[in-house]
PDB file of C-alpha atoms in Angstrom:
ATOM      1  CA  UNK A 254     117.962  98.371  68.682  1.00 48.00           C
ATOM      2  CA  UNK A 255     117.848 101.887  70.111  1.00 54.00           C
ATOM      3  CA  UNK A 256     116.715 103.991  67.175  1.00 62.00           C
ATOM      4  CA  UNK A 257     115.108 106.687  69.295  1.00 71.00           C
ATOM      5  CA  UNK A 258     118.048 107.641  71.484  1.00 83.00           C
ATOM      6  CA  UNK A 259     116.412 110.872  72.696  1.00 87.00           C
ATOM      7  CA  UNK A 260     113.445 108.933  74.083  1.00 85.00           C
ATOM      8  CA  UNK A 261     115.738 106.531  75.942  1.00 88.00           C
ATOM      9  CA  UNK A 262     117.827 109.418  77.237  1.00 92.00           C
ATOM     10  CA  UNK A 263     114.694 111.147  78.548  1.00 92.00           C
ATOM     11  CA  UNK A 264     113.542 107.918  80.221  1.00 93.00           C
ATOM     12  CA  UNK A 265     116.953 107.378  81.804  1.00 93.00           C
ATOM     13  CA  UNK A 266     117.122 111.008  82.982  1.00 96.00           C
ATOM     14  CA  UNK A 267     113.654 110.868  84.554  1.00 96.00           C
ATOM     15  CA  UNK A 268     114.459 107.571  86.263  1.00 95.00           C
ATOM     16  CA  UNK A 269     117.691 108.938  87.713  1.00 96.00           C
ATOM     17  CA  UNK A 270     115.938 112.143  88.832  1.00 97.00           C
ATOM     18  CA  UNK A 271     113.223 110.103  90.569  1.00 96.00           C
ATOM     19  CA  UNK A 272     115.859 108.070  92.406  1.00 93.00           C
ATOM     20  CA  UNK A 273     117.732 111.249  93.404  1.00 96.00           C
ATOM     21  CA  UNK A 274     114.414 112.733  94.578  1.00 95.00           C
ATOM     22  CA  UNK A 275     113.890 109.648  96.697  1.00 94.00           C
ATOM     23  CA  UNK A 276     117.362 109.929  98.225  1.00 93.00           C
ATOM     24  CA  UNK A 277     117.011 113.624  99.007  1.00 96.00           C
ATOM     25  CA  UNK A 278     113.645 113.368 100.755  1.00 95.00           C
ATOM     26  CA  UNK A 279     114.107 110.008 102.494  1.00 95.00           C
ATOM     27  CA  UNK A 280     115.781 111.428 105.642  1.00 95.00           C
ATOM     28  CA  UNK A 281     112.965 113.931 106.185  1.00 95.00           C
ATOM     29  CA  UNK A 282     110.151 111.344 105.974  1.00 94.00           C
ATOM     30  CA  UNK A 283     108.346 110.507 109.221  1.00 95.00           C
ATOM     31  CA  UNK A 284     108.777 106.950 110.573  1.00 95.00           C
ATOM     32  CA  UNK A 285     105.257 106.070 109.348  1.00 95.00           C
ATOM     33  CA  UNK A 286     104.162 107.315 105.903  1.00 94.00           C
ATOM     34  CA  UNK A 287     100.456 107.520 105.038  1.00 93.00           C
ATOM     35  CA  UNK A 288      99.935 105.156 102.128  1.00 90.00           C
ATOM     36  CA  UNK A 289      96.189 104.666 101.720  1.00 92.00           C
ATOM     37  CA  UNK A 290      93.087 106.843 101.810  1.00 94.00           C
ATOM     38  CA  UNK A 291      89.404 105.907 101.974  1.00 94.00           C
ATOM     39  CA  UNK A 292      86.654 107.193  99.664  1.00 95.00           C
ATOM     40  CA  UNK A 293      86.235 110.352 101.771  1.00 95.00           C
ATOM     41  CA  UNK A 294      89.939 111.193 101.602  1.00 93.00           C
ATOM     42  CA  UNK A 295      90.704 110.165 105.175  1.00 94.00           C
ATOM     43  CA  UNK A 296      93.962 108.347 105.831  1.00 93.00           C
ATOM     44  CA  UNK A 297      93.336 104.716 106.746  1.00 92.00           C
ATOM     45  CA  UNK A 298      96.663 103.001 106.116  1.00 92.00           C
ATOM     46  CA  UNK A 299     100.345 103.639 106.767  1.00 95.00           C
ATOM     47  CA  UNK A 300     103.682 101.930 106.215  1.00 95.00           C
ATOM     48  CA  UNK A 301     107.188 102.390 107.496  1.00 96.00           C
ATOM     49  CA  UNK A 302     109.431 104.701 105.529  1.00 95.00           C
ATOM     50  CA  UNK A 303     111.690 101.789 104.518  1.00 95.00           C
ATOM     51  CA  UNK A 304     108.706  99.972 103.004  1.00 96.00           C
ATOM     52  CA  UNK A 305     107.599 103.192 101.312  1.00 94.00           C
ATOM     53  CA  UNK A 306     111.089 103.597  99.853  1.00 94.00           C
ATOM     54  CA  UNK A 307     111.017 100.013  98.547  1.00 95.00           C
ATOM     55  CA  UNK A 308     107.586 100.458  96.926  1.00 94.00           C
ATOM     56  CA  UNK A 309     108.552 103.805  95.395  1.00 93.00           C
ATOM     57  CA  UNK A 310     111.869 102.543  94.003  1.00 95.00           C
ATOM     58  CA  UNK A 311     110.380  99.317  92.640  1.00 96.00           C
ATOM     59  CA  UNK A 312     107.557 101.248  90.980  1.00 95.00           C
ATOM     60  CA  UNK A 313     109.952 103.687  89.307  1.00 95.00           C
ATOM     61  CA  UNK A 314     112.421 101.014  88.178  1.00 95.00           C
ATOM     62  CA  UNK A 315     109.710  98.533  87.183  1.00 96.00           C
ATOM     63  CA  UNK A 316     107.959 101.106  85.030  1.00 95.00           C
ATOM     64  CA  UNK A 317     111.203 102.127  83.315  1.00 94.00           C
ATOM     65  CA  UNK A 318     112.096  98.490  82.622  1.00 95.00           C
ATOM     66  CA  UNK A 319     108.637  97.749  81.225  1.00 95.00           C
ATOM     67  CA  UNK A 320     108.833 100.762  78.887  1.00 92.00           C
ATOM     68  CA  UNK A 321     112.279  99.651  77.678  1.00 90.00           C
ATOM     69  CA  UNK A 322     111.084  96.079  77.085  1.00 90.00           C
ATOM     70  CA  UNK A 323     107.977  97.290  75.269  1.00 87.00           C
ATOM     71  CA  UNK A 324     110.076  99.507  72.996  1.00 84.00           C
ATOM     72  CA  UNK A 325     112.518  96.662  72.386  1.00 85.00           C
ATOM     73  CA  UNK A 326     109.919  94.020  71.477  1.00 86.00           C
ATOM     74  CA  UNK A 327     107.304  96.145  69.667  1.00 81.00           C
ATOM     75  CA  UNK A 328     109.133  96.105  66.305  1.00 80.00           C
ATOM     76  CA  UNK A 329     109.402  92.304  66.535  1.00 84.00           C
ATOM     77  CA  UNK A 330     105.679  91.697  67.099  1.00 84.00           C
ATOM     78  CA  UNK A 331     103.696  90.336  64.181  1.00 87.00           C
ATOM     79  CA  UNK A 332     101.161  92.777  62.736  1.00 84.00           C
ATOM     80  CA  UNK A 333      98.302  90.539  63.877  1.00 86.00           C
ATOM     81  CA  UNK A 334      99.188  91.250  67.521  1.00 88.00           C
ATOM     82  CA  UNK A 335      99.189  95.048  67.144  1.00 84.00           C
ATOM     83  CA  UNK A 336      95.893  96.866  67.641  1.00 87.00           C
ATOM     84  CA  UNK A 337      96.147 100.118  65.695  1.00 85.00           C
ATOM     85  CA  UNK A 338      93.651 102.163  63.654  1.00 90.00           C
ATOM     86  CA  UNK A 339      94.417 101.884  59.915  1.00 87.00           C
ATOM     87  CA  UNK A 340      96.928  99.160  60.739  1.00 85.00           C
ATOM     88  CA  UNK A 341      97.396  98.137  57.101  1.00 86.00           C
ATOM     89  CA  UNK A 342      98.481 101.682  56.207  1.00 87.00           C
ATOM     90  CA  UNK A 343     100.786 102.360  59.176  1.00 84.00           C
ATOM     91  CA  UNK A 344     102.411  98.936  59.214  1.00 84.00           C
ATOM     92  CA  UNK A 345     102.994  98.677  55.473  1.00 85.00           C
ATOM     93  CA  UNK A 346     106.627  97.691  54.768  1.00 83.00           C
ATOM     94  CA  UNK A 347     107.564 101.180  53.512  1.00 83.00           C
ATOM     95  CA  UNK A 348     106.267 102.831  56.757  1.00 79.00           C
ATOM     96  CA  UNK A 349     106.801 100.170  59.426  1.00 73.00           C
ATOM     97  CA  UNK A 350     110.225 101.370  60.582  1.00 72.00           C
ATOM     98  CA  UNK A 351     108.963 104.937  60.955  1.00 72.00           C
ATOM     99  CA  UNK A 352     105.782 103.800  62.744  1.00 63.00           C
ATOM    100  CA  UNK A 353     107.321 101.447  65.288  1.00 59.00           C
TER     101      UNK A 353
END
């Protein structure tokens, strides 16, 4: 299941560091955090720091979960559903475990 343990360890470490980063800087955020800019770079939208924290945390955790699910299900996909240059070469039975 988890053949590439270093990759998963890196993903877990980065996720934990992002959550620690969020916890460290949360108290110093202003009550309203600028969250949107127009085409000229001028701020035109803001949200409360609690909402910003929720969006930031859900983005970090959602991305990590999607990467884990992709890595988990990619080896189980049929070759017809994988778009890859020289697919017949890379997904040949003798190379498939090293390629996935």
